[in-house]
XYZ file of C-alpha atoms in Angstrom:
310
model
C 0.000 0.000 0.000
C 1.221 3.391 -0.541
C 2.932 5.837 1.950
C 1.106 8.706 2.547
C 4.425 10.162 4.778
C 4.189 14.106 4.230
C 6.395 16.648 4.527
C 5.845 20.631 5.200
C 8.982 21.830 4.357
C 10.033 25.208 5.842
C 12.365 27.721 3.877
C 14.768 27.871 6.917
C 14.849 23.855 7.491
C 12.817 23.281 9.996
C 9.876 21.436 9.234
C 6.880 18.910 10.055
C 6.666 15.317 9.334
C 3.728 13.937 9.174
C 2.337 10.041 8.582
C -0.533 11.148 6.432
C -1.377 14.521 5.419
C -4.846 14.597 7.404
C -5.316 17.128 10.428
C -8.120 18.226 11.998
C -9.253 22.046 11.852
C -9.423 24.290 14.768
C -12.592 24.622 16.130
C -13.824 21.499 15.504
C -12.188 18.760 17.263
C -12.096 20.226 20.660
C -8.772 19.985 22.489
C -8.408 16.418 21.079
C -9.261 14.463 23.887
C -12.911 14.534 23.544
C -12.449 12.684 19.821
C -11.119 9.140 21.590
C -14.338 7.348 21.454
C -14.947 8.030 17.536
C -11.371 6.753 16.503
C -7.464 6.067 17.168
C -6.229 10.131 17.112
C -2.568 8.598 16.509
C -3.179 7.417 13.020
C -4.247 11.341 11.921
C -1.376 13.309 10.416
C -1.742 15.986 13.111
C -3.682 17.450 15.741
C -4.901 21.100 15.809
C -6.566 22.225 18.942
C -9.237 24.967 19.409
C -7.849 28.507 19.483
C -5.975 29.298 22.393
C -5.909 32.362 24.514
C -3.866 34.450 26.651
C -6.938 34.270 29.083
C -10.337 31.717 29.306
C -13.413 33.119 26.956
C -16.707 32.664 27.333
C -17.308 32.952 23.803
C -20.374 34.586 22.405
C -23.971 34.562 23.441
C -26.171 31.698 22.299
C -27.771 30.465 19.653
C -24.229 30.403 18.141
C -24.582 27.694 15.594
C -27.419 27.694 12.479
C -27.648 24.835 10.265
C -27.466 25.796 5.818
C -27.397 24.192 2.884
C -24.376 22.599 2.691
C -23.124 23.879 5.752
C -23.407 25.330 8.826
C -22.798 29.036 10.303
C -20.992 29.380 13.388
C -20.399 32.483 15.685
C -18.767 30.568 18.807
C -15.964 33.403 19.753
C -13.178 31.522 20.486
C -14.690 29.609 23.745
C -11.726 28.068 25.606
C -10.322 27.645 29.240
C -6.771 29.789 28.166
C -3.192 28.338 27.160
C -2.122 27.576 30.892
C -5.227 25.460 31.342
C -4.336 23.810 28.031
C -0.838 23.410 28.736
C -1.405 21.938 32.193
C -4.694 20.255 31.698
C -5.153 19.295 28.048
C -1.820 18.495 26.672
C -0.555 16.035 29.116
C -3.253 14.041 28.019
C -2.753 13.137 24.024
C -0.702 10.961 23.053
C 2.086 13.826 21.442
C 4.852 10.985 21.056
C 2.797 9.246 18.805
C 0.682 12.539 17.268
C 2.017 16.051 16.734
C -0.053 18.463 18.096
C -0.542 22.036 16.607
C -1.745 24.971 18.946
C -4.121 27.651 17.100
C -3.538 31.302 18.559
C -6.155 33.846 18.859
C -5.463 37.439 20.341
C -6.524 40.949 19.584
C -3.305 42.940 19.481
C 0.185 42.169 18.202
C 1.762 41.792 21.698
C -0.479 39.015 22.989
C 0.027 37.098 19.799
C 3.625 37.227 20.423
C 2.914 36.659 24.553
C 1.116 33.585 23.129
C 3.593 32.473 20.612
C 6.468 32.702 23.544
C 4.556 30.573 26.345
C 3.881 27.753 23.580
C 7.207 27.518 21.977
C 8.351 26.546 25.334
C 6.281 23.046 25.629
C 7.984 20.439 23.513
C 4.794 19.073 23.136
C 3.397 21.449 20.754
C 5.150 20.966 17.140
C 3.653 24.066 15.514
C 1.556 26.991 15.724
C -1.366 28.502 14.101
C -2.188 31.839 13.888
C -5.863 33.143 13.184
C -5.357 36.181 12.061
C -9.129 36.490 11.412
C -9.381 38.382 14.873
C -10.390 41.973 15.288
C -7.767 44.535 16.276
C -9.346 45.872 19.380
C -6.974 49.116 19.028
C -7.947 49.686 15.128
C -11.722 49.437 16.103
C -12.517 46.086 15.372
C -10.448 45.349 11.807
C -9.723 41.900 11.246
C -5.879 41.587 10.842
C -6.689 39.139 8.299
C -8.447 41.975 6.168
C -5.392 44.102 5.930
C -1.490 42.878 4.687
C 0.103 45.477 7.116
C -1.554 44.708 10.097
C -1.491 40.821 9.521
C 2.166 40.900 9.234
C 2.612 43.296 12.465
C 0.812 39.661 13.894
C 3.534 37.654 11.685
C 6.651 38.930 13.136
C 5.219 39.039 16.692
C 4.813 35.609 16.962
C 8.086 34.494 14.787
C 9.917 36.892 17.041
C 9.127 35.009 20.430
C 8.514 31.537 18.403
C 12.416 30.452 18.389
C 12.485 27.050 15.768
C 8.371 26.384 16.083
C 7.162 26.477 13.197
C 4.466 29.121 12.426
C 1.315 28.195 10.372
C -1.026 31.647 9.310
C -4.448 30.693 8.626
C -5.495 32.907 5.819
C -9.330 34.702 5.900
C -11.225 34.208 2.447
C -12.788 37.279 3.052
C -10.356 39.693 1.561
C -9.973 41.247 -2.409
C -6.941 39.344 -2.636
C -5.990 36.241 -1.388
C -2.270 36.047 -3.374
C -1.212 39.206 -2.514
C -2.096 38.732 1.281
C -0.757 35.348 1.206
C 2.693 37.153 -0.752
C 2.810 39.449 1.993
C 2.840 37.215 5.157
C 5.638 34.841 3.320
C 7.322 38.129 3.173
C 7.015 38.635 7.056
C 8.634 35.389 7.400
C 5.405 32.336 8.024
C 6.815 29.292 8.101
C 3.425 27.558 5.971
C -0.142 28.866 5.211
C -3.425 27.194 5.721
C -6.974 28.591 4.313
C -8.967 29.033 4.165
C -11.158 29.825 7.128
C -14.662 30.386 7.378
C -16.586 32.384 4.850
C -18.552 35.389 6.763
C -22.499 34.801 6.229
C -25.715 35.423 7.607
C -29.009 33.030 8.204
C -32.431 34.707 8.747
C -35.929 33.363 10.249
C -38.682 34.752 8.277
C -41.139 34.225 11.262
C -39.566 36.022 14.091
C -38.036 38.101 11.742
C -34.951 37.652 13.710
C -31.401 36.672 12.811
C -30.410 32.819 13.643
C -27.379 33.378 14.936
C -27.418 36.014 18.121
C -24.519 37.472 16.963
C -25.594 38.069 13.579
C -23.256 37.059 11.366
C -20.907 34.124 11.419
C -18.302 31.652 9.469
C -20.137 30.058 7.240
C -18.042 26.348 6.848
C -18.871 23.030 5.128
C -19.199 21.383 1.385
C -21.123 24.866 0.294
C -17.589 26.561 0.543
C -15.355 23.533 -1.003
C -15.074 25.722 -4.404
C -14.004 29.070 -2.823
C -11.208 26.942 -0.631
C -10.012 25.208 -3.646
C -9.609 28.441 -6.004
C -8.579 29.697 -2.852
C -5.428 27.367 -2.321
C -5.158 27.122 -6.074
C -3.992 30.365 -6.613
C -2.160 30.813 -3.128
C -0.200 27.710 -4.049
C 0.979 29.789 -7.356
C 1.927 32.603 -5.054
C 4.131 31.543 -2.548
C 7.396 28.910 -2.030
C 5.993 28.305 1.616
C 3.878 25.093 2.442
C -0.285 25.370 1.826
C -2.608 23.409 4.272
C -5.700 23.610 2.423
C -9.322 23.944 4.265
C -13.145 23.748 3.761
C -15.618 21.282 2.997
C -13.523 17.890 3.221
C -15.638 14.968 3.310
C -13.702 12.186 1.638
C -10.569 10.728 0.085
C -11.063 12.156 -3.103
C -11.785 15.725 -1.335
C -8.533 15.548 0.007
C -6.391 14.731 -3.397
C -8.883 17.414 -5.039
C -6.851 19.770 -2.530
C -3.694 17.720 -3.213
C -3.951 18.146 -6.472
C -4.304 22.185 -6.580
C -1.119 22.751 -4.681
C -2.193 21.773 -1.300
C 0.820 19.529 0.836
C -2.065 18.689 3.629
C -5.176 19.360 4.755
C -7.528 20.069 7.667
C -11.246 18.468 8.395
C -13.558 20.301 10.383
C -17.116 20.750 9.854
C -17.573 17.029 8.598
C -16.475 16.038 12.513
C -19.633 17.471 13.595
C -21.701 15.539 11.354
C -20.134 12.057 11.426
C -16.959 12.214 14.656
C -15.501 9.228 13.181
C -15.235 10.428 9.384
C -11.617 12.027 9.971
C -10.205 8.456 11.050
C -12.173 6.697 8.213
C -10.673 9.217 5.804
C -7.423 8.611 7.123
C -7.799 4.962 6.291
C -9.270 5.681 2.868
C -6.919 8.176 1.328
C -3.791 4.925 0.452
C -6.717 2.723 -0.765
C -8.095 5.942 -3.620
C -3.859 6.449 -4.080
C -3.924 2.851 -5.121
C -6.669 2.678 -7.487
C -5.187 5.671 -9.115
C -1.891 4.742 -9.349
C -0.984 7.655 -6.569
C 2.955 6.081 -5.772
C 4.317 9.787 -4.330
C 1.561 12.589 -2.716
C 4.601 15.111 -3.607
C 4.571 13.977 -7.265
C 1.100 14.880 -7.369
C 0.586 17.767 -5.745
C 0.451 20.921 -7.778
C -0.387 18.975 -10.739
C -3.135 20.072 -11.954
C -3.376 20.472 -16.014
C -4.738 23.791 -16.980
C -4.135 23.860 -20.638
């Protein structure tokens, strides 16, 4: 059977190597822990937790979740118990000799990115990080760092700054007028890989109560319905850049993931479709050598990136 090994090269050598190139998004498989009964975690490719803090959140108000076609909206503000509760309580619980485990980052100024960035790098346990720069800067008025190529690499070299050799992964909004150019410029600031895309802002409406489904309004809309906009999206940020691309959004299957693969992708995360079905990540995992096989896959590298356009 083929060998699905990855690898997500970095430009200054350091790098992650991966058994498969399956991870699970942030957001949507908890802190890990809580995905034991669906499935062995070790045989993934990685781990990414839900987005960290300086501090615990509460998150948003309820209802913070709306069903769509082909998807589902989500407004859940970042919910967690804070990186010293995760550090002390979470990690010491997966299995990180036999999984890596990739924290996600979520702060609202350049200085607690790069607080963030320095308490992580220090755990041996944590391989990588990701950075959601689809936050609002609280001192620009609410701007989403993601949304702007200056402020987004202020959030780069905050975190590579205090992140010594960990590896830092920027997780790329959709919502912008150019995804190449933003992905050019955070390269530029010195991100290790890039993963996108994220969620998809959106909006879901009750015609009865006249009221909006989600109480904070909008949300990230995430699922199949957005598998199109990721791909293009990856597609052309895979043309852009020498850096690793992670691509997410709407991964349901084997072929989904090669479909990513294929566009430029090196691995990929699953998220909504763990929500639906918890065990679909592992069964995934277990499908993507058998597809390889039937297609005559020998080398994931070989085929990445190669898709025919003329």
């Amino acid at each position: 059977m083929i060998n699905t090994n990855v690898v997500l090269k970095t430009l200054n050598g350091h790098g992650l190597h991966l058994k498969n190139p399956i991870m699970s998004a942030s957001g949507t498989f908890g802190y890990g822990t809580e995905f034991l009964p669906f499935g062995d975690i070790t045989k993934l490719g990685a781990i990414i937790v839900k987005g960290l803090s300086l501090k615990p959140r509460a998150g948003n108000p309820t209802p913070r979740v709306a069903e769509t076609p082909c998807g589902m909206l989500n407004a859940v503000g970042l919910q967690n118990d804070g990186v010293e509760a995760f550090i002390t309580k979470k990690l010491p619980e997966l299995p990180t000799h036999e999984v890596p485990v990739i924290a996600n980052i979520y702060a609202t100024s350049a200085d607690e990115f790069g607080e963030l960035a320095n308490i992580l790098s220090q755990e041996e346990k944590v391989v990588a990080l990701e950075v959601n720069i689809s936050c609002p800067n609280v001192k620009a008025g609410g701007v989403l760092f993601g949304q702007d190529p200056l402020m987004a690499q202020s959030i780069v070299q905050a975190v590579k700054k205090n992140a010594g050799n960990t590896p830092v992964i920027v997780k790329l909004s959709p919502n912008v007028t150019n995804i190449a150019e933003m992905a050019k410029a955070i390269e530029a600031s010195g991100a290790d890989m890039l993963s996108c895309i994220n969620t998809v802002t959106g909006m879901a409406v009750d015609i009865r109560s006249r009221k909006p489904l989600l109480a904070n309004i909008v949300g990230g809309l995430s699922g199949p319905a957005i598998k199109p906009i990721a791909l293009r999206c990856v597609w052309q940020v895979a043309q852009a850049v020498q850096i690793p691309v992670i691509g997410i959004g709407g991964i349901r299957s084997a072929k989904d993931v090669l479909e990513f693969i294929l566009v430029g992708a090196s691995a990929v995360q699953i998220g909504t479709a763990s929500f639906t079905d918890p065990s679909l990540i592992f069964k995934i995992a277990h499908d993507l050598p058998l597809l390889c096989e039937e297609l005559g896959i020998k080398n994931l590298e070989q085929y990445r990136n190669s898709l025919i356009t003329d």
